[in-house]
Amino acid sequence: MGMDPRRLIPRTDVVLSDPRLEAAAARLGRPAVKAAVADAQRKAREGVIDPGQVADAAVAGLPLGMRAVLNATGVVLHTNLGRAALSAAAVDAVVEAAGTTDVELDLRTGKRARRGRDALAALAAAVPEAQGVHVVNNGAAALVLVATALAAGREIVISRGEMVEIGDGFRLPDLLASTGARLREVGTTNRTSVDDYRSAVGPETGFILKVHPSNFTIRGFTKSVEISEMSGGGAAGPGAAGPGAAGPGAAGLRAAGPGAAGPGAVGLGVGAAGLGVPIVADIGSGLLRPDPLLPDEPDAESVLRDGADLVVASADKLLGGPQAGLLLGDAALIERLRRHPLARALRVDKLTLAALHATLAGPVTPTWQALRYDVDELRRRTEELHGRVGAGDVVASVAVVGGGGAPELELASWALALPAGFAQPLREGHPPIVGRVERGQLLLDLRCVPPDQDHAVAEAVRSVAGD
Ligand SMILES: *Cc1c(COP(=O)(O)O)cnc(C)c1O
């Protein structure tokens, strides 16, 4: 009191010599850092902060852009945290591709080459059942491309039980309708039969869409149709249900194409006489092959084997790669998609292609590891964290897959339980740590925290506890 607080406000050059701000100046440029300092000095002059807090406030006010966050939520694929964390191999690939690259050039011949050919080849190799593959910006873009190329001005036949909202108001039916395709809804919320599809398919049909309900389940009096039932394939084994080969009972939807209904009339898929309608399966999660840990999640290989003509999936969910939309299946259909003018608008960046290739060709992903992390080891790490911070309690926790699929799967886990008041300071710390608030407590679940970051978590908690 009495003394003019302005006299205590540290000078700009003094604040700028703070190592954190010097480091920031190298990355963001001096003007941006100076502006943050000026803003902090103004706050001190106005009495909003203490003069001693100017450097801290300037650091907090830096326009750092996106920041690395430690995911202590126990949600493996957290949409708000950018879904899948890339593997170290994928990160290296992104860094290498960041400059000028051979993304569309064959270095041997010096001629133009197919964009992202290695990533596409790795995808094709991972799903031998797919004759063609294509990659776009995300799962939604893949659906838009399919709907536009195969059904604009025509109908997409879809079950009422599969009209899904993915999240943040993104509703699949709205997305499909925005392409100019009409939705032909069949069945009810809880029950849809093969006959429902059969009576809806006709000359106006662009394709049948099967959507995997990736974030909810319907239980009780329910019925849905397997792709193998629609296609008349799959059940009898791969290749056994070719034209004319399916016996009674195996006759699927394609047997009911325009003018072709009747027992024994099969093989009307796009690969045959071109009279049938394609079956497109949106599997969501991006599993390429069956995973025993996730028995209820569909995978691309099995779905194609069951008779789907095209599979649509995201690359940044269970596959554990970068954001991308994968399209796999019938070669002629994939070629139609690739040649469609819209494909150019949906094409992926070289960084995405680099990360996708490394994800497919490289070692297991952080997503794969987090899903399988040994629960006893998690308990040990959590107890060690508890010992280091001397706060909170070690409690049993339940981790989940999250926005990427498997809504019913619960993964036994452990967490450090702290007062909920820790949540905000930890989020705003360096590095930011995001936990999960449950029943008035903040839970820090280390399942998705790289073990070499445990010390950073301990330090952050200690500093909050000490304040
Ligand atoms: C996630 C998801 C999408 C959307 O994929 P994005 O990659 O997020 O665009 C579409 N359909 C299903 C079934 C999904 O699970």
CSV table of C-alpha atoms and ligand atoms in Angstrom, one decimal:
chain,number,residue,atom,x,y,z
A,1,MET,CA,0.0,0.0,0.0
A,2,GLY,CA,1.1,3.5,-0.6
A,3,MET,CA,3.9,2.6,-3.0
A,4,ASP,CA,3.1,2.9,-6.7
A,5,PRO,CA,2.8,-0.7,-7.9
A,6,ARG,CA,4.1,0.3,-11.4
A,7,ARG,CA,7.6,0.7,-9.9
A,8,LEU,CA,7.7,-3.0,-9.1
A,9,ILE,CA,6.7,-4.2,-12.5
A,10,PRO,CA,9.8,-5.9,-14.1
A,11,ARG,CA,11.2,-4.4,-17.2
A,12,THR,CA,10.6,-6.0,-20.6
A,13,ASP,CA,14.2,-7.0,-21.2
A,14,VAL,CA,14.4,-8.6,-17.7
A,15,VAL,CA,11.2,-10.7,-18.3
A,16,LEU,CA,12.4,-11.6,-21.8
A,17,SER,CA,15.5,-13.2,-20.3
A,18,ASP,CA,13.4,-15.9,-18.6
A,19,PRO,CA,14.6,-19.1,-20.3
A,20,ARG,CA,11.1,-20.2,-21.1
A,21,LEU,CA,10.4,-17.0,-23.0
A,22,GLU,CA,13.8,-17.1,-24.7
A,23,ALA,CA,12.9,-20.6,-25.9
A,24,ALA,CA,9.5,-19.4,-27.0
A,25,ALA,CA,11.1,-16.5,-29.0
A,26,ALA,CA,13.2,-19.0,-31.0
A,27,ARG,CA,10.0,-20.8,-32.0
A,28,LEU,CA,7.4,-18.1,-32.2
A,29,GLY,CA,9.5,-15.0,-33.0
A,30,ARG,CA,10.2,-12.1,-30.7
A,31,PRO,CA,7.1,-9.9,-31.6
A,32,ALA,CA,4.7,-12.6,-30.4
A,33,VAL,CA,6.6,-13.1,-27.1
A,34,LYS,CA,6.9,-9.4,-26.6
A,35,ALA,CA,3.2,-9.0,-27.0
A,36,ALA,CA,2.6,-11.7,-24.3
A,37,VAL,CA,5.0,-9.9,-22.0
A,38,ALA,CA,3.3,-6.5,-22.6
A,39,ASP,CA,0.0,-8.1,-21.9
A,40,ALA,CA,1.3,-9.6,-18.6
A,41,GLN,CA,2.8,-6.2,-17.6
A,42,ARG,CA,-0.5,-4.5,-18.2
A,43,LYS,CA,-2.3,-7.1,-16.0
A,44,ALA,CA,0.2,-6.3,-13.3
A,45,ARG,CA,-0.3,-2.5,-13.6
A,46,GLU,CA,-4.1,-3.1,-13.4
A,47,GLY,CA,-3.6,-5.1,-10.2
A,48,VAL,CA,-5.0,-8.3,-11.9
A,49,ILE,CA,-1.8,-10.2,-11.1
A,50,ASP,CA,1.2,-9.7,-8.8
A,51,PRO,CA,4.2,-8.0,-10.3
A,52,GLY,CA,6.2,-11.2,-9.4
A,53,GLN,CA,3.9,-13.2,-11.7
A,54,VAL,CA,4.6,-11.3,-14.9
A,55,ALA,CA,6.9,-13.9,-16.4
A,56,ASP,CA,4.5,-16.8,-15.5
A,57,ALA,CA,1.6,-14.9,-17.0
A,58,ALA,CA,3.6,-14.1,-20.1
A,59,VAL,CA,4.4,-17.8,-20.5
A,60,ALA,CA,0.8,-18.7,-20.0
A,61,GLY,CA,-0.3,-16.2,-22.5
A,62,LEU,CA,2.0,-17.4,-25.3
A,63,PRO,CA,0.2,-18.4,-28.5
A,64,LEU,CA,1.8,-21.8,-28.5
A,65,GLY,CA,-0.6,-23.5,-30.9
A,66,MET,CA,-1.5,-27.1,-30.3
A,67,ARG,CA,0.2,-28.6,-27.3
A,68,ALA,CA,1.2,-32.1,-26.3
A,69,VAL,CA,-1.1,-33.4,-23.5
A,70,LEU,CA,-0.7,-36.4,-21.2
A,71,ASN,CA,-3.8,-38.5,-21.5
A,72,ALA,CA,-4.5,-39.7,-18.0
A,73,THR,CA,-8.3,-40.1,-18.6
A,74,GLY,CA,-8.2,-43.9,-19.1
A,75,VAL,CA,-10.0,-43.3,-22.4
A,76,VAL,CA,-7.7,-44.8,-25.0
A,77,LEU,CA,-9.2,-43.0,-28.0
A,78,HIS,CA,-10.3,-39.6,-26.7
A,79,THR,CA,-11.8,-37.5,-29.5
A,80,ASN,CA,-11.0,-34.2,-27.7
A,81,LEU,CA,-7.3,-35.3,-27.3
A,82,GLY,CA,-7.0,-36.2,-31.0
A,83,ARG,CA,-7.9,-39.9,-30.9
A,84,ALA,CA,-5.0,-42.2,-31.6
A,85,ALA,CA,-1.4,-41.2,-30.5
A,86,LEU,CA,1.0,-42.1,-33.3
A,87,SER,CA,3.8,-44.6,-32.9
A,88,ALA,CA,7.4,-43.4,-32.7
A,89,ALA,CA,7.8,-44.9,-36.2
A,90,ALA,CA,4.9,-42.9,-37.6
A,91,VAL,CA,6.2,-39.7,-35.9
A,92,ASP,CA,9.6,-40.3,-37.6
A,93,ALA,CA,7.9,-40.8,-40.9
A,94,VAL,CA,6.0,-37.6,-40.5
A,95,VAL,CA,9.1,-35.6,-39.7
A,96,GLU,CA,10.9,-37.1,-42.8
A,97,ALA,CA,8.0,-36.3,-45.0
A,98,ALA,CA,7.7,-32.8,-43.7
A,99,GLY,CA,10.1,-31.3,-46.2
A,100,THR,CA,10.1,-32.0,-49.9
A,101,THR,CA,9.4,-35.7,-50.6
A,102,ASP,CA,8.9,-38.3,-53.3
A,103,VAL,CA,5.2,-38.5,-52.6
A,104,GLU,CA,4.3,-38.4,-56.3
A,105,LEU,CA,7.7,-39.1,-57.9
A,106,ASP,CA,9.5,-42.3,-58.8
A,107,LEU,CA,13.1,-41.5,-58.0
A,108,ARG,CA,14.3,-44.4,-60.2
A,109,THR,CA,12.6,-43.3,-63.5
A,110,GLY,CA,12.2,-39.6,-62.6
A,111,LYS,CA,8.6,-39.9,-63.7
A,112,ARG,CA,5.4,-39.1,-61.9
A,113,ALA,CA,4.2,-41.9,-59.6
A,114,ARG,CA,1.0,-42.8,-57.8
A,115,ARG,CA,0.6,-40.6,-54.9
A,116,GLY,CA,1.2,-42.4,-51.6
A,117,ARG,CA,1.8,-45.7,-53.3
A,118,ASP,CA,3.7,-47.3,-50.4
A,119,ALA,CA,0.9,-46.5,-47.9
A,120,LEU,CA,-1.7,-47.9,-50.4
A,121,ALA,CA,0.4,-51.0,-50.9
A,122,ALA,CA,0.8,-51.6,-47.2
A,123,LEU,CA,-3.0,-51.2,-46.8
A,124,ALA,CA,-3.7,-53.7,-49.6
A,125,ALA,CA,-1.2,-56.1,-48.1
A,126,ALA,CA,-2.8,-55.8,-44.7
A,127,VAL,CA,-6.2,-56.7,-46.1
A,128,PRO,CA,-5.7,-59.4,-48.9
A,129,GLU,CA,-9.4,-59.7,-49.4
A,130,ALA,CA,-9.5,-56.1,-50.8
A,131,GLN,CA,-8.8,-55.9,-54.5
A,132,GLY,CA,-8.6,-52.1,-54.4
A,133,VAL,CA,-7.8,-49.5,-51.7
A,134,HIS,CA,-8.1,-45.7,-51.5
A,135,VAL,CA,-7.5,-43.2,-48.7
A,136,VAL,CA,-9.3,-39.9,-48.0
A,137,ASN,CA,-9.3,-37.4,-45.2
A,138,ASN,CA,-11.5,-39.2,-42.7
A,139,GLY,CA,-14.3,-41.7,-42.3
A,140,ALA,CA,-16.9,-39.0,-43.0
A,141,ALA,CA,-15.1,-38.0,-46.3
A,142,ALA,CA,-15.0,-41.7,-47.3
A,143,LEU,CA,-18.8,-41.9,-46.8
A,144,VAL,CA,-19.3,-38.6,-48.7
A,145,LEU,CA,-17.3,-39.9,-51.6
A,146,VAL,CA,-19.1,-43.3,-51.8
A,147,ALA,CA,-22.5,-41.6,-51.4
A,148,THR,CA,-21.8,-39.0,-54.1
A,149,ALA,CA,-20.2,-41.4,-56.6
A,150,LEU,CA,-22.6,-44.3,-56.2
A,151,ALA,CA,-25.9,-42.8,-55.0
A,152,ALA,CA,-26.3,-39.1,-55.8
A,153,GLY,CA,-29.9,-38.6,-57.0
A,154,ARG,CA,-30.6,-42.2,-56.1
A,155,GLU,CA,-31.2,-44.1,-52.9
A,156,ILE,CA,-29.1,-45.5,-50.1
A,157,VAL,CA,-30.9,-48.3,-48.3
A,158,ILE,CA,-30.1,-48.2,-44.5
A,159,SER,CA,-31.6,-49.7,-41.4
A,160,ARG,CA,-33.4,-47.4,-38.9
A,161,GLY,CA,-31.2,-49.1,-36.2
A,162,GLU,CA,-28.1,-47.8,-37.9
A,163,MET,CA,-28.9,-44.1,-38.2
A,164,VAL,CA,-26.0,-43.1,-36.0
A,165,GLU,CA,-24.8,-39.8,-34.4
A,166,ILE,CA,-21.1,-40.2,-34.1
A,167,GLY,CA,-20.4,-37.2,-31.8
A,168,ASP,CA,-20.6,-33.4,-31.5
A,169,GLY,CA,-23.8,-33.4,-33.6
A,170,PHE,CA,-22.3,-35.3,-36.5
A,171,ARG,CA,-25.2,-37.4,-37.8
A,172,LEU,CA,-24.5,-39.9,-40.4
A,173,PRO,CA,-27.9,-39.6,-42.1
A,174,ASP,CA,-27.5,-35.8,-42.5
A,175,LEU,CA,-24.0,-36.3,-44.0
A,176,LEU,CA,-25.3,-38.8,-46.5
A,177,ALA,CA,-28.3,-36.7,-47.5
A,178,SER,CA,-26.0,-33.7,-48.0
A,179,THR,CA,-24.6,-35.5,-51.1
A,180,GLY,CA,-27.9,-35.5,-52.9
A,181,ALA,CA,-28.6,-39.1,-52.2
A,182,ARG,CA,-32.0,-40.1,-50.7
A,183,LEU,CA,-32.1,-42.3,-47.6
A,184,ARG,CA,-34.4,-45.3,-48.0
A,185,GLU,CA,-34.9,-46.3,-44.3
A,186,VAL,CA,-35.8,-49.8,-43.6
A,187,GLY,CA,-36.9,-51.8,-40.5
A,188,THR,CA,-37.3,-50.3,-37.1
A,189,THR,CA,-34.9,-49.0,-34.4
A,190,ASN,CA,-34.6,-52.4,-32.8
A,191,ARG,CA,-35.4,-54.8,-35.6
A,192,THR,CA,-34.5,-55.1,-39.3
A,193,SER,CA,-34.8,-58.3,-41.4
A,194,VAL,CA,-33.5,-59.4,-44.8
A,195,ASP,CA,-37.0,-59.0,-46.1
A,196,ASP,CA,-37.0,-55.3,-45.1
A,197,TYR,CA,-33.9,-54.8,-47.3
A,198,ARG,CA,-35.3,-57.0,-50.0
A,199,SER,CA,-38.5,-55.1,-50.5
A,200,ALA,CA,-36.6,-51.7,-50.5
A,201,VAL,CA,-34.0,-52.6,-53.1
A,202,GLY,CA,-34.9,-51.6,-56.6
A,203,PRO,CA,-33.9,-49.7,-59.7
A,204,GLU,CA,-33.4,-46.5,-57.6
A,205,THR,CA,-30.9,-48.2,-55.2
A,206,GLY,CA,-27.4,-46.8,-55.3
A,207,PHE,CA,-26.2,-49.1,-52.6
A,208,ILE,CA,-27.1,-50.7,-49.3
A,209,LEU,CA,-25.2,-49.2,-46.3
A,210,LYS,CA,-24.5,-51.2,-43.2
A,211,VAL,CA,-23.3,-49.0,-40.4
A,212,HIS,CA,-21.5,-50.4,-37.3
A,213,PRO,CA,-23.1,-48.8,-34.2
A,214,SER,CA,-19.6,-47.9,-32.9
A,215,ASN,CA,-20.7,-45.9,-29.8
A,216,PHE,CA,-23.9,-47.6,-28.5
A,217,THR,CA,-25.6,-51.0,-28.3
A,218,ILE,CA,-29.2,-51.9,-28.7
A,219,ARG,CA,-30.3,-54.7,-26.4
A,220,GLY,CA,-33.5,-56.7,-25.8
A,221,PHE,CA,-35.9,-57.6,-28.6
A,222,THR,CA,-33.5,-56.9,-31.4
A,223,LYS,CA,-32.7,-58.2,-34.9
A,224,SER,CA,-30.2,-57.0,-37.4
A,225,VAL,CA,-29.0,-58.5,-40.7
A,226,GLU,CA,-25.5,-59.8,-41.1
A,227,ILE,CA,-23.7,-58.9,-44.3
A,228,SER,CA,-23.3,-62.6,-45.1
A,229,GLU,CA,-27.1,-62.9,-45.0
A,230,MET,CA,-27.5,-60.1,-47.5
A,231,SER,CA,-24.8,-61.1,-49.9
A,232,GLY,CA,-25.5,-64.8,-49.8
A,233,GLY,CA,-21.8,-65.2,-49.3
A,234,GLY,CA,-19.6,-65.7,-46.4
A,235,ALA,CA,-21.6,-68.4,-44.5
A,236,ALA,CA,-20.5,-71.0,-47.0
A,237,GLY,CA,-16.9,-69.9,-47.0
A,238,PRO,CA,-15.0,-67.6,-49.2
A,239,GLY,CA,-15.6,-68.3,-52.9
A,240,ALA,CA,-18.3,-70.8,-52.3
A,241,ALA,CA,-21.1,-68.6,-53.2
A,242,GLY,CA,-20.2,-67.4,-56.6
A,243,PRO,CA,-22.8,-67.1,-59.4
A,244,GLY,CA,-25.1,-70.1,-59.3
A,245,ALA,CA,-23.1,-71.7,-56.5
A,246,ALA,CA,-25.4,-70.9,-53.6
A,247,GLY,CA,-27.9,-73.5,-52.6
A,248,PRO,CA,-31.2,-72.9,-50.9
A,249,GLY,CA,-30.9,-70.9,-47.8
A,250,ALA,CA,-27.8,-69.2,-49.0
A,251,ALA,CA,-29.7,-67.1,-51.4
A,252,GLY,CA,-29.0,-63.6,-50.2
A,253,LEU,CA,-30.2,-60.1,-51.0
A,254,ARG,CA,-28.5,-60.1,-54.3
A,255,ALA,CA,-30.9,-62.8,-55.3
A,256,ALA,CA,-33.6,-60.2,-55.0
A,257,GLY,CA,-32.2,-57.7,-57.4
A,258,PRO,CA,-34.6,-56.1,-59.9
A,259,GLY,CA,-36.4,-58.8,-61.8
A,260,ALA,CA,-34.3,-61.5,-60.4
A,261,ALA,CA,-36.1,-62.6,-57.3
A,262,GLY,CA,-36.6,-66.3,-56.8
A,263,PRO,CA,-34.9,-69.1,-55.0
A,264,GLY,CA,-31.6,-70.0,-56.5
A,265,ALA,CA,-31.1,-66.8,-58.5
A,266,VAL,CA,-27.8,-65.5,-57.1
A,267,GLY,CA,-24.7,-63.6,-58.1
A,268,LEU,CA,-26.2,-60.3,-58.8
A,269,GLY,CA,-23.4,-58.4,-57.1
A,270,VAL,CA,-21.5,-55.7,-58.8
A,271,GLY,CA,-18.8,-58.3,-59.7
A,272,ALA,CA,-21.3,-60.3,-61.7
A,273,ALA,CA,-23.8,-59.1,-64.3
A,274,GLY,CA,-23.9,-55.6,-62.8
A,275,LEU,CA,-27.6,-56.0,-61.9
A,276,GLY,CA,-27.2,-56.1,-58.2
A,277,VAL,CA,-26.5,-53.4,-55.7
A,278,PRO,CA,-23.3,-52.9,-53.9
A,279,ILE,CA,-23.2,-53.5,-50.2
A,280,VAL,CA,-21.1,-50.8,-48.4
A,281,ALA,CA,-20.1,-51.5,-44.8
A,282,ASP,CA,-19.1,-48.6,-42.5
A,283,ILE,CA,-17.2,-50.4,-39.8
A,284,GLY,CA,-16.0,-47.2,-38.1
A,285,SER,CA,-13.1,-48.4,-36.0
A,286,GLY,CA,-10.6,-49.4,-38.6
A,287,LEU,CA,-9.7,-52.9,-37.4
A,288,LEU,CA,-8.3,-54.5,-40.5
A,289,ARG,CA,-8.3,-58.1,-39.2
A,290,PRO,CA,-10.1,-59.8,-36.3
A,291,ASP,CA,-8.8,-59.0,-32.9
A,292,PRO,CA,-9.6,-61.5,-30.1
A,293,LEU,CA,-9.6,-58.6,-27.5
A,294,LEU,CA,-12.4,-57.0,-29.5
A,295,PRO,CA,-14.8,-59.8,-30.5
A,296,ASP,CA,-17.7,-57.4,-31.2
A,297,GLU,CA,-15.8,-55.1,-33.5
A,298,PRO,CA,-16.1,-55.8,-37.2
A,299,ASP,CA,-12.9,-55.9,-39.2
A,300,ALA,CA,-12.3,-55.1,-42.9
A,301,GLU,CA,-11.0,-58.5,-43.9
A,302,SER,CA,-14.0,-60.5,-42.4
A,303,VAL,CA,-16.6,-58.0,-43.7
A,304,LEU,CA,-15.2,-58.2,-47.2
A,305,ARG,CA,-15.1,-62.0,-47.0
A,306,ASP,CA,-18.7,-62.0,-45.9
A,307,GLY,CA,-19.6,-60.3,-49.1
A,308,ALA,CA,-19.4,-56.5,-48.6
A,309,ASP,CA,-18.3,-54.8,-51.8
A,310,LEU,CA,-16.8,-51.8,-50.0
A,311,VAL,CA,-15.6,-51.2,-46.5
A,312,VAL,CA,-15.3,-47.7,-45.0
A,313,ALA,CA,-13.3,-47.1,-41.9
A,314,SER,CA,-11.3,-44.4,-39.9
A,315,ALA,CA,-7.5,-44.8,-39.5
A,316,ASP,CA,-7.2,-42.9,-36.2
A,317,LYS,CA,-9.4,-45.2,-34.1
A,318,LEU,CA,-8.5,-48.8,-33.3
A,319,LEU,CA,-5.9,-48.9,-36.2
A,320,GLY,CA,-4.0,-46.4,-34.2
A,321,GLY,CA,-2.9,-44.2,-37.1
A,322,PRO,CA,-3.3,-40.7,-38.4
A,323,GLN,CA,-6.7,-39.2,-39.2
A,324,ALA,CA,-7.8,-40.7,-42.5
A,325,GLY,CA,-10.7,-42.5,-44.2
A,326,LEU,CA,-9.9,-45.9,-45.6
A,327,LEU,CA,-11.8,-47.4,-48.5
A,328,LEU,CA,-11.3,-51.0,-49.3
A,329,GLY,CA,-12.9,-53.6,-51.6
A,330,ASP,CA,-14.0,-54.2,-55.2
A,331,ALA,CA,-11.4,-52.9,-57.6
A,332,ALA,CA,-13.9,-51.4,-60.1
A,333,LEU,CA,-15.8,-49.6,-57.4
A,334,ILE,CA,-12.6,-48.2,-55.9
A,335,GLU,CA,-11.5,-47.0,-59.3
A,336,ARG,CA,-14.8,-45.2,-59.7
A,337,LEU,CA,-14.3,-43.4,-56.4
A,338,ARG,CA,-10.7,-42.6,-57.2
A,339,ARG,CA,-11.7,-41.1,-60.6
A,340,HIS,CA,-14.6,-39.0,-59.2
A,341,PRO,CA,-13.8,-35.3,-59.3
A,342,LEU,CA,-14.6,-35.1,-55.5
A,343,ALA,CA,-11.7,-37.4,-54.8
A,344,ARG,CA,-9.3,-34.6,-55.3
A,345,ALA,CA,-11.0,-32.4,-52.7
A,346,LEU,CA,-10.8,-35.2,-50.2
A,347,ARG,CA,-7.2,-36.4,-50.8
A,348,VAL,CA,-4.9,-36.8,-48.0
A,349,ASP,CA,-1.7,-34.8,-47.1
A,350,LYS,CA,1.8,-36.3,-47.5
A,351,LEU,CA,2.1,-36.3,-43.7
A,352,THR,CA,-0.9,-38.5,-43.4
A,353,LEU,CA,0.3,-40.9,-46.0
A,354,ALA,CA,3.7,-41.1,-44.3
A,355,ALA,CA,2.1,-41.8,-40.9
A,356,LEU,CA,-0.3,-44.3,-42.3
A,357,HIS,CA,2.4,-46.2,-44.1
A,358,ALA,CA,4.5,-46.4,-40.9
A,359,THR,CA,1.4,-47.4,-38.8
A,360,LEU,CA,0.7,-50.2,-41.2
A,361,ALA,CA,4.2,-51.4,-41.8
A,362,GLY,CA,5.8,-50.6,-38.5
A,363,PRO,CA,5.7,-51.9,-34.9
A,364,VAL,CA,2.5,-52.1,-32.8
A,365,THR,CA,0.9,-48.7,-32.1
A,366,PRO,CA,0.4,-46.9,-28.7
A,367,THR,CA,-3.3,-47.7,-29.1
A,368,TRP,CA,-2.6,-51.4,-29.4
A,369,GLN,CA,-0.3,-51.2,-26.4
A,370,ALA,CA,-2.8,-49.2,-24.3
A,371,LEU,CA,-5.5,-51.7,-24.9
A,372,ARG,CA,-3.3,-54.6,-23.7
A,373,TYR,CA,-1.4,-52.9,-21.0
A,374,ASP,CA,-0.7,-55.3,-18.1
A,375,VAL,CA,-3.0,-54.3,-15.2
A,376,ASP,CA,-0.5,-55.4,-12.5
A,377,GLU,CA,2.1,-53.2,-14.1
A,378,LEU,CA,-0.4,-50.3,-14.1
A,379,ARG,CA,-1.0,-50.9,-10.4
A,380,ARG,CA,2.7,-50.9,-9.7
A,381,ARG,CA,3.2,-47.6,-11.6
A,382,THR,CA,0.2,-46.0,-9.9
A,383,GLU,CA,1.5,-47.0,-6.4
A,384,GLU,CA,5.0,-45.6,-7.3
A,385,LEU,CA,3.3,-42.4,-8.4
A,386,HIS,CA,1.4,-42.3,-5.1
A,387,GLY,CA,4.6,-42.8,-3.2
A,388,ARG,CA,6.3,-40.0,-5.0
A,389,VAL,CA,3.6,-37.4,-4.6
A,390,GLY,CA,2.4,-38.4,-1.1
A,391,ALA,CA,-1.2,-37.3,-2.0
A,392,GLY,CA,-4.4,-39.0,-2.9
A,393,ASP,CA,-5.3,-42.7,-3.0
A,394,VAL,CA,-4.6,-45.6,-5.3
A,395,VAL,CA,-8.0,-46.9,-6.5
A,396,ALA,CA,-9.3,-49.5,-9.0
A,397,SER,CA,-10.5,-47.8,-12.2
A,398,VAL,CA,-12.2,-48.8,-15.4
A,399,ALA,CA,-10.6,-47.7,-18.7
A,400,VAL,CA,-12.5,-47.7,-21.9
A,401,VAL,CA,-11.8,-47.6,-25.7
A,402,GLY,CA,-13.7,-44.3,-26.2
A,403,GLY,CA,-14.7,-42.7,-29.5
A,404,GLY,CA,-13.1,-45.4,-31.5
A,405,GLY,CA,-15.4,-48.2,-30.9
A,406,ALA,CA,-16.1,-51.2,-28.6
A,407,PRO,CA,-18.6,-49.2,-26.4
A,408,GLU,CA,-19.2,-52.2,-24.1
A,409,LEU,CA,-15.6,-53.1,-23.5
A,410,GLU,CA,-14.3,-52.3,-20.0
A,411,LEU,CA,-10.6,-52.5,-19.2
A,412,ALA,CA,-9.6,-53.1,-15.6
A,413,SER,CA,-7.2,-50.4,-14.6
A,414,TRP,CA,-5.8,-48.4,-11.7
A,415,ALA,CA,-5.8,-44.7,-10.9
A,416,LEU,CA,-4.5,-42.1,-8.5
A,417,ALA,CA,-7.6,-40.5,-6.9
A,418,LEU,CA,-7.1,-36.8,-6.0
A,419,PRO,CA,-9.4,-34.0,-5.0
A,420,ALA,CA,-11.3,-32.7,-8.0
A,421,GLY,CA,-9.7,-29.3,-7.4
A,422,PHE,CA,-6.5,-30.7,-8.9
A,423,ALA,CA,-8.1,-31.1,-12.3
A,424,GLN,CA,-7.8,-27.5,-13.6
A,425,PRO,CA,-4.2,-26.7,-12.4
A,426,LEU,CA,-3.0,-30.0,-13.9
A,427,ARG,CA,-4.7,-29.2,-17.2
A,428,GLU,CA,-3.1,-25.8,-17.3
A,429,GLY,CA,0.4,-27.1,-16.3
A,430,HIS,CA,3.5,-27.9,-18.3
A,431,PRO,CA,2.9,-30.5,-19.7
A,432,PRO,CA,-0.9,-30.3,-19.4
A,433,ILE,CA,-2.3,-33.5,-17.8
A,434,VAL,CA,-5.9,-34.4,-18.4
A,435,GLY,CA,-7.5,-36.9,-16.0
A,436,ARG,CA,-11.1,-37.9,-15.5
A,437,VAL,CA,-13.4,-36.5,-12.8
A,438,GLU,CA,-15.7,-39.2,-11.3
A,439,ARG,CA,-17.9,-38.9,-8.2
A,440,GLY,CA,-16.2,-35.7,-7.1
A,441,GLN,CA,-12.7,-37.0,-7.5
A,442,LEU,CA,-10.0,-36.6,-10.1
A,443,LEU,CA,-8.7,-39.9,-11.3
A,444,LEU,CA,-5.3,-40.1,-13.0
A,445,ASP,CA,-5.2,-43.4,-14.9
A,446,LEU,CA,-1.7,-44.1,-16.3
A,447,ARG,CA,-2.9,-46.6,-19.0
A,448,CYS,CA,-2.4,-44.1,-21.8
A,449,VAL,CA,0.5,-42.2,-20.3
A,450,PRO,CA,3.9,-43.3,-21.7
A,451,PRO,CA,5.8,-44.8,-18.7
A,452,ASP,CA,8.7,-42.4,-19.3
A,453,GLN,CA,6.3,-39.6,-18.5
A,454,ASP,CA,5.4,-40.9,-15.0
A,455,HIS,CA,8.0,-38.6,-13.5
A,456,ALA,CA,6.4,-35.6,-15.2
A,457,VAL,CA,3.0,-36.6,-13.8
A,458,ALA,CA,4.5,-36.9,-10.3
A,459,GLU,CA,6.2,-33.5,-10.5
A,460,ALA,CA,3.0,-31.8,-11.7
A,461,VAL,CA,0.9,-33.4,-8.9
A,462,ARG,CA,3.5,-32.5,-6.3
A,463,SER,CA,3.6,-28.9,-7.4
A,464,VAL,CA,-0.2,-28.6,-7.3
A,465,ALA,CA,-0.3,-30.3,-3.9
A,466,GLY,CA,2.4,-28.0,-2.6
A,467,ASP,CA,0.6,-24.8,-3.7
B,1,LIG,C1,-16.1,-42.6,-36.4
B,1,LIG,C2,-17.1,-43.1,-37.3
B,1,LIG,C3,-17.4,-42.4,-38.5
B,1,LIG,C4,-16.7,-41.1,-38.8
B,1,LIG,O1,-15.4,-41.2,-39.1
B,1,LIG,P1,-14.4,-40.0,-38.9
B,1,LIG,O2,-13.0,-40.6,-39.3
B,1,LIG,O3,-14.5,-39.5,-37.6
B,1,LIG,O4,-14.8,-39.0,-39.9
B,1,LIG,C5,-18.3,-42.9,-39.3
B,1,LIG,N1,-18.9,-44.0,-39.1
B,1,LIG,C6,-18.7,-44.8,-38.0
B,1,LIG,C7,-19.5,-46.0,-37.7
B,1,LIG,C8,-17.8,-44.3,-37.0
B,1,LIG,O5,-17.5,-45.0,-35.9
